[in-house]
Coordinates of C-alpha atoms in Angstrom, one line a residue:
Chain A
M25 CA 163.1 170.1 112.6
P26 CA 162.3 166.7 114.0
G27 CA 158.5 166.6 114.5
K28 CA 156.1 163.9 115.5
K29 CA 155.0 163.4 111.9
E30 CA 158.5 163.0 110.6
A31 CA 159.4 159.5 109.6
A32 CA 161.7 157.5 111.8
Q33 CA 164.9 156.9 110.1
G34 CA 164.3 154.8 107.1
T35 CA 161.1 152.8 108.2
G36 CA 158.5 155.0 106.6
Y37 CA 156.5 155.1 109.9
P38 CA 156.2 158.1 112.2
V39 CA 158.5 158.0 115.2
R40 CA 157.2 155.3 117.6
K41 CA 155.7 156.6 120.8
E42 CA 157.3 155.7 124.1
G43 CA 155.6 153.0 126.2
L44 CA 152.3 151.3 125.8
R45 CA 150.1 153.9 127.4
K46 CA 146.5 154.4 126.2
R47 CA 146.1 157.1 123.6
R48 CA 143.2 159.3 123.2
R49 CA 141.7 158.9 119.7
V50 CA 139.4 161.8 119.0
G51 CA 138.0 160.4 115.7
E52 CA 136.8 157.2 117.4
T53 CA 135.1 159.2 120.2
I54 CA 133.3 161.4 117.8
I55 CA 132.1 158.6 115.6
Q56 CA 131.0 156.6 118.7
S57 CA 128.9 159.5 119.9
L58 CA 127.4 160.1 116.5
L59 CA 126.4 156.5 116.2
F60 CA 125.0 156.6 119.7
F61 CA 123.0 159.7 118.9
A62 CA 121.6 158.0 115.7
G63 CA 120.4 155.0 117.8
F64 CA 119.1 157.2 120.5
F65 CA 117.2 159.4 118.1
S66 CA 115.1 156.6 116.7
I67 CA 114.2 155.4 120.2
F68 CA 113.4 158.9 121.3
T69 CA 111.1 159.5 118.3
T70 CA 109.2 156.3 119.1
L71 CA 108.8 157.3 122.7
G72 CA 107.6 160.7 121.6
I73 CA 105.0 159.2 119.4
V74 CA 103.8 156.9 122.1
Y75 CA 103.6 159.8 124.5
E76 CA 101.6 162.0 122.1
L77 CA 99.3 159.1 121.2
G78 CA 98.8 158.2 124.9
K79 CA 98.2 161.8 126.0
E80 CA 95.5 162.5 123.5
A81 CA 94.0 159.1 123.9
L82 CA 93.8 159.6 127.6
L83 CA 91.8 162.8 127.0
F84 CA 89.4 160.8 124.9
F85 CA 89.0 158.1 127.6
R86 CA 88.6 160.7 130.3
T87 CA 85.5 162.3 128.7
P88 CA 82.3 161.2 130.5
E89 CA 80.6 160.1 127.3
V90 CA 83.3 157.4 126.7
D91 CA 83.4 154.1 128.3
P92 CA 86.7 152.1 127.6
W93 CA 84.8 148.8 127.6
E94 CA 82.3 150.2 125.1
F95 CA 85.2 151.4 123.0
L96 CA 86.6 147.9 122.7
T97 CA 83.4 145.9 122.3
G98 CA 80.8 148.3 120.9
T99 CA 79.6 147.6 117.4
S100 CA 78.6 151.1 116.4
W101 CA 81.0 154.0 115.7
Q102 CA 78.9 157.2 115.5
P103 CA 80.8 160.1 117.1
H104 CA 78.0 162.6 116.5
I105 CA 75.7 160.6 118.8
N106 CA 78.5 159.6 121.1
E107 CA 78.7 156.0 120.2
F108 CA 82.3 155.0 120.2
G109 CA 82.5 151.2 119.5
I110 CA 85.7 150.4 117.7
L111 CA 84.6 147.0 116.3
P112 CA 83.2 148.2 112.9
L113 CA 86.5 149.9 112.2
A114 CA 88.6 147.0 113.6
T115 CA 86.7 144.3 111.7
S116 CA 87.1 146.1 108.4
T117 CA 90.9 146.6 109.1
F118 CA 91.0 142.9 109.9
I119 CA 89.1 141.8 106.8
T120 CA 91.0 144.0 104.3
S121 CA 94.3 142.8 105.8
L122 CA 93.2 139.2 105.7
I123 CA 92.3 139.5 102.0
A124 CA 95.6 141.2 101.4
M125 CA 97.7 138.6 103.1
T126 CA 95.9 135.7 101.4
I127 CA 97.1 137.2 98.2
A128 CA 100.5 138.4 99.3
I129 CA 101.9 135.6 101.3
P130 CA 101.5 132.7 98.9
L131 CA 102.3 134.7 95.8
G132 CA 105.1 136.6 97.5
M133 CA 106.7 133.3 98.7
A134 CA 106.3 131.7 95.4
A135 CA 107.9 134.7 93.7
A136 CA 110.7 134.7 96.2
I137 CA 111.4 131.0 95.7
Y138 CA 111.4 131.3 92.0
L139 CA 113.7 134.3 92.0
S140 CA 116.2 132.8 94.5
E141 CA 116.2 129.2 93.4
Y142 CA 114.9 128.8 89.9
A143 CA 115.4 132.0 88.0
S144 CA 118.6 132.4 85.9
H145 CA 121.0 135.1 86.9
K146 CA 119.8 137.3 84.1
V147 CA 116.1 136.9 84.9
R148 CA 116.7 137.7 88.6
R149 CA 118.8 140.8 87.7
T150 CA 115.8 142.1 85.6
L151 CA 112.9 141.0 87.8
K152 CA 114.1 142.1 91.2
P153 CA 114.4 145.8 90.5
I154 CA 111.0 145.7 88.8
L155 CA 109.5 144.2 91.9
E156 CA 111.1 146.8 94.0
I157 CA 109.8 149.6 91.8
L158 CA 106.3 148.1 92.2
A159 CA 106.7 148.4 96.0
G160 CA 107.7 152.0 95.6
L161 CA 104.6 153.2 93.7
P162 CA 102.6 155.8 95.6
T163 CA 99.8 154.1 97.3
I164 CA 97.2 156.6 96.0
V165 CA 97.9 155.1 92.6
Y166 CA 97.0 151.7 94.0
G167 CA 93.9 153.2 95.6
Y168 CA 92.5 154.4 92.3
F169 CA 93.6 151.2 90.6
A170 CA 91.4 149.4 93.2
L171 CA 88.5 151.8 92.6
M172 CA 88.6 152.2 88.8
F173 CA 89.8 148.8 87.8
V174 CA 89.4 146.1 90.4
T175 CA 86.0 147.1 91.7
P176 CA 84.4 147.2 88.2
L177 CA 86.0 143.8 87.6
L178 CA 84.5 142.4 90.8
R179 CA 81.2 143.9 90.0
S180 CA 81.1 142.4 86.5
L181 CA 82.1 139.0 88.0
F182 CA 79.7 138.9 91.0
G183 CA 77.0 141.3 89.9
N184 CA 76.3 145.0 90.7
D185 CA 73.8 144.1 93.4
V186 CA 76.3 142.0 95.3
V187 CA 79.3 144.2 95.1
Q188 CA 79.0 147.7 96.3
I189 CA 81.0 150.5 94.6
Y190 CA 83.1 151.0 97.7
N191 CA 84.0 147.6 99.1
M192 CA 86.6 145.8 101.3
A193 CA 87.4 143.1 98.7
S194 CA 88.9 145.4 96.1
G195 CA 90.8 147.4 98.6
G196 CA 92.1 144.2 100.2
L197 CA 93.1 142.6 96.9
V198 CA 95.0 145.7 95.8
M199 CA 96.7 146.0 99.1
G200 CA 97.8 142.4 98.6
I201 CA 99.3 143.4 95.3
L202 CA 101.1 146.3 97.0
I203 CA 102.5 144.0 99.7
L204 CA 103.4 141.1 97.5
P205 CA 106.7 142.6 96.2
L206 CA 107.7 143.6 99.7
I207 CA 107.3 140.0 100.9
A208 CA 108.9 138.6 97.8
S209 CA 111.9 140.8 98.0
M210 CA 112.5 140.3 101.7
S211 CA 112.0 136.6 101.5
E212 CA 114.3 136.3 98.6
D213 CA 117.0 138.0 100.6
A214 CA 116.5 135.5 103.3
L215 CA 116.6 132.5 100.9
N216 CA 119.7 133.9 99.3
A217 CA 121.4 134.2 102.6
V218 CA 121.2 130.4 103.2
P219 CA 124.8 129.2 102.7
R220 CA 125.6 127.3 99.5
A221 CA 127.1 124.6 101.6
L222 CA 123.7 123.6 102.9
R223 CA 122.3 123.3 99.4
E224 CA 125.3 121.3 98.3
A225 CA 124.8 119.0 101.3
A226 CA 121.3 118.2 100.2
Y227 CA 122.1 117.9 96.5
G228 CA 125.0 115.6 97.5
L229 CA 122.5 113.2 99.1
G230 CA 120.6 112.9 95.9
A231 CA 117.8 115.4 96.6
T232 CA 115.8 117.0 93.9
K233 CA 115.7 120.7 93.5
L234 CA 112.2 121.0 95.0
E235 CA 113.3 118.9 98.0
V236 CA 116.4 121.0 98.5
V237 CA 114.3 124.2 98.3
L238 CA 111.3 123.1 100.5
K239 CA 113.1 120.9 103.0
V240 CA 116.4 122.7 103.5
V241 CA 116.5 126.2 102.2
V242 CA 113.1 127.4 103.2
P243 CA 113.3 126.0 106.8
A244 CA 116.7 127.6 107.2
A245 CA 115.4 131.0 106.0
L246 CA 112.3 130.8 108.1
S247 CA 113.2 133.6 110.5
G248 CA 113.8 136.0 107.6
I249 CA 110.6 134.8 105.8
A250 CA 108.6 135.3 109.0
A251 CA 110.0 138.8 109.4
A252 CA 108.9 139.5 105.8
I253 CA 105.4 138.3 106.6
I254 CA 105.2 140.3 109.8
V255 CA 106.4 143.5 108.0
G256 CA 103.7 142.7 105.4
I257 CA 100.9 142.3 107.9
S258 CA 102.0 145.5 109.7
R259 CA 101.9 147.3 106.4
A260 CA 98.5 145.9 105.6
I261 CA 97.1 147.0 109.0
G262 CA 98.6 150.4 108.7
E263 CA 97.9 151.0 105.0
T264 CA 95.8 154.1 104.6
M265 CA 95.5 155.5 101.1
I266 CA 94.2 152.5 99.3
V267 CA 91.5 151.8 101.8
A268 CA 90.6 155.5 102.1
V269 CA 90.0 155.7 98.4
S270 CA 88.4 152.3 97.6
V271 CA 86.8 150.8 100.7
G272 CA 84.4 153.4 101.8
A273 CA 83.8 156.4 104.0
G274 CA 81.5 155.2 106.8
P275 CA 81.9 152.7 109.6
N276 CA 79.9 149.6 108.9
F277 CA 79.9 146.5 111.1
T278 CA 79.9 143.7 108.6
F279 CA 81.9 140.6 107.6
N280 CA 80.8 140.8 104.0
P281 CA 83.8 141.8 101.9
F282 CA 81.7 143.1 99.1
Q283 CA 80.1 145.8 101.3
S284 CA 81.6 149.2 102.0
A285 CA 83.1 149.9 105.3
E286 CA 85.8 152.0 106.9
T287 CA 89.1 150.8 108.3
M288 CA 90.7 152.3 111.4
T289 CA 93.3 154.1 109.2
G290 CA 90.6 155.2 106.7
H291 CA 88.6 156.7 109.5
I292 CA 91.6 158.6 110.9
V293 CA 92.4 160.1 107.6
R294 CA 88.8 161.1 106.9
I295 CA 88.3 162.7 110.3
S296 CA 91.6 164.5 110.4
G297 CA 91.1 165.8 106.9
G298 CA 87.8 167.3 107.9
D299 CA 87.3 170.6 109.7
L300 CA 87.1 169.3 113.3
S301 CA 88.1 171.5 116.1
Y302 CA 91.0 170.4 118.3
D303 CA 89.9 169.1 121.7
S304 CA 86.5 167.8 120.4
I305 CA 85.8 164.2 121.3
D306 CA 85.9 163.3 117.6
Y307 CA 89.3 164.7 117.3
N308 CA 90.6 162.9 120.4
S309 CA 89.0 159.7 119.3
I310 CA 91.3 159.3 116.4
F311 CA 94.3 159.2 118.8
A312 CA 92.6 156.3 120.7
I313 CA 92.3 154.5 117.4
G314 CA 95.9 155.2 116.6
L315 CA 96.9 153.9 120.0
L316 CA 95.0 150.7 119.4
L317 CA 96.7 150.3 116.0
F318 CA 100.0 150.7 117.6
F319 CA 99.2 148.0 120.2
I320 CA 98.0 145.6 117.5
T321 CA 101.2 145.9 115.5
L322 CA 103.3 145.7 118.7
T323 CA 101.6 142.6 119.9
L324 CA 101.9 141.1 116.4
N325 CA 105.7 141.7 116.5
I326 CA 106.2 140.3 119.9
V327 CA 104.1 137.2 119.3
S328 CA 105.7 136.4 116.0
Q329 CA 109.2 136.8 117.3
R330 CA 108.3 134.2 119.9
I331 CA 107.0 131.9 117.3
V332 CA 110.0 132.3 115.0
R333 CA 112.4 131.7 117.8
R334 CA 110.8 128.4 118.5
F335 CA 110.7 127.1 114.9
R336 CA 113.6 128.6 113.1
E337 CA 116.7 126.7 112.2
V338 CA 119.9 128.5 113.1
Y339 CA 122.5 127.6 110.4
E340 CA 125.6 129.2 111.8
Chain B
M15 CA 124.5 95.4 88.8
S16 CA 125.3 94.2 85.4
T17 CA 128.1 96.0 83.7
T18 CA 129.8 96.2 80.4
A19 CA 133.1 97.4 81.7
D20 CA 135.6 95.6 83.9
S21 CA 133.7 95.3 87.2
N22 CA 136.9 95.9 89.2
Y23 CA 136.6 99.5 88.2
V24 CA 133.7 101.5 89.6
I25 CA 134.5 104.8 87.9
E26 CA 136.4 105.3 84.7
T27 CA 137.1 108.6 83.0
R28 CA 137.9 108.9 79.3
H29 CA 139.4 112.2 78.0
L30 CA 137.4 114.0 80.6
A31 CA 137.6 117.8 80.4
I32 CA 135.7 120.3 82.6
F33 CA 134.9 123.8 81.7
Y34 CA 133.6 126.9 83.5
G35 CA 132.2 128.9 80.7
D36 CA 135.2 129.2 78.2
F37 CA 137.7 128.4 80.9
K38 CA 139.0 124.8 80.7
A39 CA 139.7 123.9 84.3
V40 CA 140.6 120.3 83.8
T41 CA 142.0 118.6 80.7
D42 CA 142.1 115.1 79.4
V43 CA 141.8 113.0 82.5
N44 CA 141.9 109.2 82.1
L45 CA 141.5 107.4 85.4
R46 CA 140.2 104.0 86.5
I47 CA 139.0 103.9 90.1
Q48 CA 139.1 100.5 91.8
R49 CA 136.2 99.3 93.7
H50 CA 136.5 99.1 97.5
K51 CA 139.7 101.0 97.5
I52 CA 140.7 104.5 98.6
T53 CA 141.9 106.7 95.8
A54 CA 143.6 110.0 96.7
I55 CA 143.8 113.0 94.4
I56 CA 146.7 115.2 95.3
G57 CA 148.4 118.2 93.8
P58 CA 149.0 121.9 94.3
S59 CA 146.2 124.4 94.9
G60 CA 144.2 125.5 91.9
C61 CA 145.1 122.5 89.8
G62 CA 141.5 121.3 89.5
K63 CA 141.4 118.5 92.2
S64 CA 138.0 119.5 93.6
T65 CA 136.6 120.2 90.2
L66 CA 137.6 116.7 89.0
L67 CA 136.1 115.2 92.2
R68 CA 132.9 117.1 91.8
S69 CA 132.5 115.9 88.2
F70 CA 132.2 112.3 89.5
N71 CA 128.7 113.0 90.8
R72 CA 127.7 115.9 88.7
M73 CA 127.9 118.4 91.5
N74 CA 129.7 120.8 89.1
E75 CA 126.4 121.4 87.4
L76 CA 125.3 123.5 90.3
V77 CA 127.9 126.1 89.2
P78 CA 126.2 128.0 86.3
E79 CA 127.9 127.6 82.9
S80 CA 130.0 124.7 83.8
H81 CA 130.1 121.7 81.5
A82 CA 132.1 118.6 80.8
S83 CA 133.3 116.8 77.7
G84 CA 134.6 113.2 77.4
Q85 CA 133.1 110.5 79.6
V86 CA 132.7 109.5 83.2
L87 CA 131.7 105.8 83.3
F88 CA 130.1 104.6 86.4
D89 CA 129.7 100.8 86.3
G90 CA 130.2 101.2 82.6
Q91 CA 127.4 103.8 82.1
D92 CA 128.3 107.3 81.0
L93 CA 127.2 109.7 83.8
Y94 CA 127.0 112.6 81.3
A95 CA 124.7 110.8 78.9
R96 CA 121.5 112.7 78.1
Q97 CA 119.1 110.2 79.8
V98 CA 121.0 110.1 83.1
D99 CA 119.4 111.8 86.0
P100 CA 121.9 113.8 88.1
V101 CA 119.7 113.2 91.2
E102 CA 120.1 109.5 90.8
V103 CA 123.8 109.9 90.2
R104 CA 124.2 111.7 93.5
H105 CA 122.2 109.1 95.3
R106 CA 124.7 106.4 94.2
I107 CA 127.8 108.6 94.5
G108 CA 127.6 110.6 97.8
M109 CA 129.8 113.5 98.9
V110 CA 131.4 114.8 102.0
F111 CA 132.6 118.4 101.8
Q112 CA 135.6 120.3 103.0
K113 CA 133.8 122.3 105.6
P114 CA 131.4 120.2 107.7
N115 CA 127.9 121.2 106.6
P116 CA 125.3 119.5 108.8
F117 CA 121.7 120.6 108.3
P118 CA 120.5 123.0 110.9
K119 CA 118.4 120.2 112.3
S120 CA 118.8 117.6 115.0
I121 CA 121.4 114.9 114.8
Y122 CA 118.7 112.4 114.2
E123 CA 117.0 114.5 111.5
N124 CA 120.4 115.0 109.8
I125 CA 120.6 111.2 109.2
A126 CA 116.9 110.7 108.5
W127 CA 116.7 113.5 106.0
G128 CA 118.3 111.8 103.0
A129 CA 116.6 108.5 103.8
R130 CA 113.1 110.2 103.8
V131 CA 114.0 111.9 100.5
H132 CA 114.6 108.5 99.0
G133 CA 111.5 107.0 100.4
Y134 CA 113.1 104.8 103.0
R135 CA 110.4 102.6 104.6
G136 CA 112.4 100.6 107.1
N137 CA 112.9 101.3 110.7
M138 CA 114.3 104.9 110.9
D139 CA 115.7 104.5 114.4
E140 CA 117.7 101.5 113.4
L141 CA 119.0 103.3 110.3
V142 CA 120.1 106.3 112.3
E143 CA 121.8 104.1 114.9
R144 CA 123.5 101.9 112.3
S145 CA 124.7 104.9 110.3
L146 CA 126.1 106.7 113.3
H147 CA 127.8 103.4 114.4
Q148 CA 129.4 103.1 111.0
A149 CA 130.6 106.7 111.2
A150 CA 132.1 106.0 114.7
L151 CA 129.9 108.7 116.2
W152 CA 127.2 106.7 118.0
D153 CA 128.7 106.5 121.4
E154 CA 129.3 110.2 121.5
V155 CA 125.8 111.3 120.5
K156 CA 123.4 108.5 121.4
D157 CA 122.1 110.5 124.3
I158 CA 121.7 113.8 122.4
L159 CA 120.2 112.7 119.2
H160 CA 117.6 115.5 119.3
R161 CA 120.1 118.2 119.8
S162 CA 121.1 120.3 116.8
G163 CA 123.9 118.9 114.6
L164 CA 125.5 122.2 114.8
A165 CA 126.1 121.8 118.5
L166 CA 128.7 119.2 117.8
S167 CA 132.5 119.9 117.5
G168 CA 134.0 120.2 114.0
G169 CA 135.3 116.7 113.9
Q170 CA 131.9 115.3 115.2
Q171 CA 130.1 117.4 112.6
Q172 CA 132.2 115.9 109.8
R173 CA 131.5 112.4 111.1
L174 CA 127.8 113.3 111.2
C175 CA 128.1 114.3 107.6
I176 CA 129.7 111.0 106.8
A177 CA 127.0 109.2 108.6
R178 CA 124.4 111.1 106.7
T179 CA 126.0 110.1 103.5
I180 CA 126.2 106.5 104.4
A181 CA 122.6 106.4 105.5
V182 CA 121.4 106.7 101.9
Q183 CA 123.6 103.8 101.0
P184 CA 125.7 105.1 98.1
E185 CA 128.3 103.0 96.3
V186 CA 131.0 105.6 96.1
I187 CA 131.8 108.3 98.6
L188 CA 133.6 111.4 97.4
M189 CA 135.5 113.3 100.0
D190 CA 136.7 116.8 99.3
E191 CA 139.5 117.5 101.8
P192 CA 137.3 116.2 104.6
A193 CA 139.8 116.8 107.4
S194 CA 141.4 120.1 106.3
A195 CA 139.3 122.0 108.8
L196 CA 139.9 119.6 111.7
D197 CA 142.6 119.2 114.3
P198 CA 145.0 116.2 114.2
I199 CA 143.0 114.0 116.6
A200 CA 139.8 114.5 114.7
T201 CA 141.7 114.0 111.4
L202 CA 143.0 110.7 112.7
K203 CA 139.4 109.6 113.6
I204 CA 138.3 110.4 110.1
E205 CA 141.2 108.5 108.6
E206 CA 140.5 105.4 110.7
L207 CA 136.9 105.7 109.7
M208 CA 137.8 105.7 106.0
E209 CA 139.8 102.5 106.5
E210 CA 136.7 101.0 108.1
L211 CA 134.4 102.2 105.3
K212 CA 136.4 100.9 102.4
R213 CA 135.1 97.4 103.1
N214 CA 131.7 98.5 101.9
Y215 CA 132.3 101.6 99.8
T216 CA 134.7 103.0 97.2
I217 CA 136.2 106.2 98.5
I218 CA 137.8 109.0 96.4
I219 CA 139.5 111.7 98.5
V220 CA 141.0 115.0 97.5
T221 CA 143.6 116.1 100.0
H222 CA 146.3 118.7 100.3
N223 CA 148.0 116.7 103.0
M224 CA 150.5 114.3 101.4
Q225 CA 151.0 112.3 104.6
Q226 CA 147.3 111.8 104.7
A227 CA 147.3 110.5 101.1
A228 CA 150.2 108.2 101.9
R229 CA 148.6 106.9 105.1
V230 CA 145.1 106.2 103.9
S231 CA 145.0 105.7 100.1
D232 CA 145.6 102.6 98.0
Y233 CA 146.0 104.6 94.8
T234 CA 147.0 108.1 94.2
A235 CA 146.4 110.5 91.3
M236 CA 148.8 113.3 91.0
M237 CA 147.4 116.5 89.4
M238 CA 149.3 119.4 88.1
L239 CA 148.7 122.3 85.7
A240 CA 149.4 120.8 82.3
N241 CA 152.0 122.2 80.0
G242 CA 150.6 123.8 76.9
H243 CA 147.2 124.4 78.5
A244 CA 147.0 127.7 80.2
R245 CA 145.9 127.2 83.8
S246 CA 144.3 123.9 83.0
G247 CA 144.9 121.0 85.3
T248 CA 145.3 117.3 84.5
V249 CA 146.4 114.1 86.1
I250 CA 150.1 113.6 85.4
E251 CA 150.6 110.3 87.1
F252 CA 148.3 107.7 88.5
D253 CA 149.5 104.6 90.3
E254 CA 149.6 102.7 93.5
T255 CA 150.1 105.1 96.4
N256 CA 153.2 103.1 97.4
K257 CA 154.8 103.7 94.1
I258 CA 153.8 107.3 93.8
F259 CA 155.5 108.1 97.1
T260 CA 158.6 105.9 96.7
R261 CA 159.5 105.7 93.1
P262 CA 157.3 108.0 91.0
S263 CA 158.0 107.9 87.3
D264 CA 157.3 111.6 86.7
K265 CA 159.9 114.1 87.9
R266 CA 157.2 116.6 88.8
T267 CA 155.5 114.1 91.1
E268 CA 158.8 113.3 92.8
D269 CA 159.4 117.0 93.4
Y270 CA 156.0 117.5 94.8
V271 CA 155.8 114.5 97.1
T272 CA 159.3 115.1 98.5
G273 CA 158.4 118.7 99.1
R274 CA 160.9 120.1 96.6
F275 CA 158.2 121.6 94.5
G276 CA 158.4 125.3 94.3

């Protein structure tokens, strides 16, 4: 019985079809729609989150007690007396993130450069997985590390009367330690992706290792490094558990890192963990905070993409 | 520069062998490279031509676990002696690679980069212009100096790489199949340029293209996998190019240059 599948005489191939007409390939179509669905799904989720945030936040801003301008510029956040000024929460988010990034960016970059350019193959093979494990530790562990280890250390260094038990400094420092491996690992990938030909070009001109690294490899990897830093900053701003455990549980408008305060995320977690009724202003207020957080990271992403596009060196 | 060796020879190898880990890639090479001449290294793929070339400015060291035995004398001084700084070696013996690899910076910066690294204090604009002139690229790029080097065509990129190498004023330029990624017209330009450059520099070129070796070089080294050494290459014949291509003394060279090699 000569069927379609039967080999054409002697060639080993199925019988060749007549003509050059387009064929329907079912497998291709299925895969294509699956891939489209996967892409669509993530966009849909994001839109859903924005919708939900926006809806609840709108409820909050609609309440007569709330003034949007007050919300953005007020320096007191005391929901029980209807004072909704975001600044105490925002400044402490800003300060803890700033402390975290001053730790994470330089150390993370240094670690990345060491791993990618200086470490021997063997050292890199051992160190990189360890770094990645560090990045995967539950953040609650970091939170208690901040509270039980870093805070006592800070207090013994600067004095118990200067450093409060809950303070932004220790939360920020530990957050820096959390983000460091993330930045190191992503930057290392970016440095590694710089073609060997570029390094050889620089070595061939008689450049030293440091010159090759700092003047050729790092500039060429800049967009990847910037991406790492942005992810790091977003992570710092959004980080919750560490600050909830170690920074404090009450809004405090201060720029002193040794005082206790409450970040935006810390506040959200405390309020939502309590026994608030739905539809109360308090409850709705946390969606407004969430929306603001969302806008901050979004702006950060857009701005940094612009900056990177201007300064990066495209090597291919 | 004062020398102990014959100053006609800029590079001289003595029983040079190059290893990658335990693998001996190149065996027992004894060459004397004449100053201000073009020396071509030819031979079949995988016989160690590039490895040999890269040993002349210690570029091989960038490959982990590679090492060399024997000597490479540069103006009489052993490049592999312990007190020799590879950075200094590469400053004196520059390199142009197979695939054009300009920095992802402007044309101007591509030239100025090496000069800055070496603390050049003269007029940078002049240096850039002079180097581009010498590389026969100036007229094509003089109005777009601040455009990326990667915006140029392949042949222009390779001349930019040559200009960049010239800018740090080496004594020797190593070229590893510099025209193999280029079309015939760009190749011709590179070859004319080499002819021009040989007045001031010594050039050693690795090439797959025998016509190219015959056209441009004064001396030719023929490499081949050596008998008795598993997969290890060596120079089987080294002589004036003329002689290599017309009356080689080794049968294997004759077979190779006449295309009879299987």
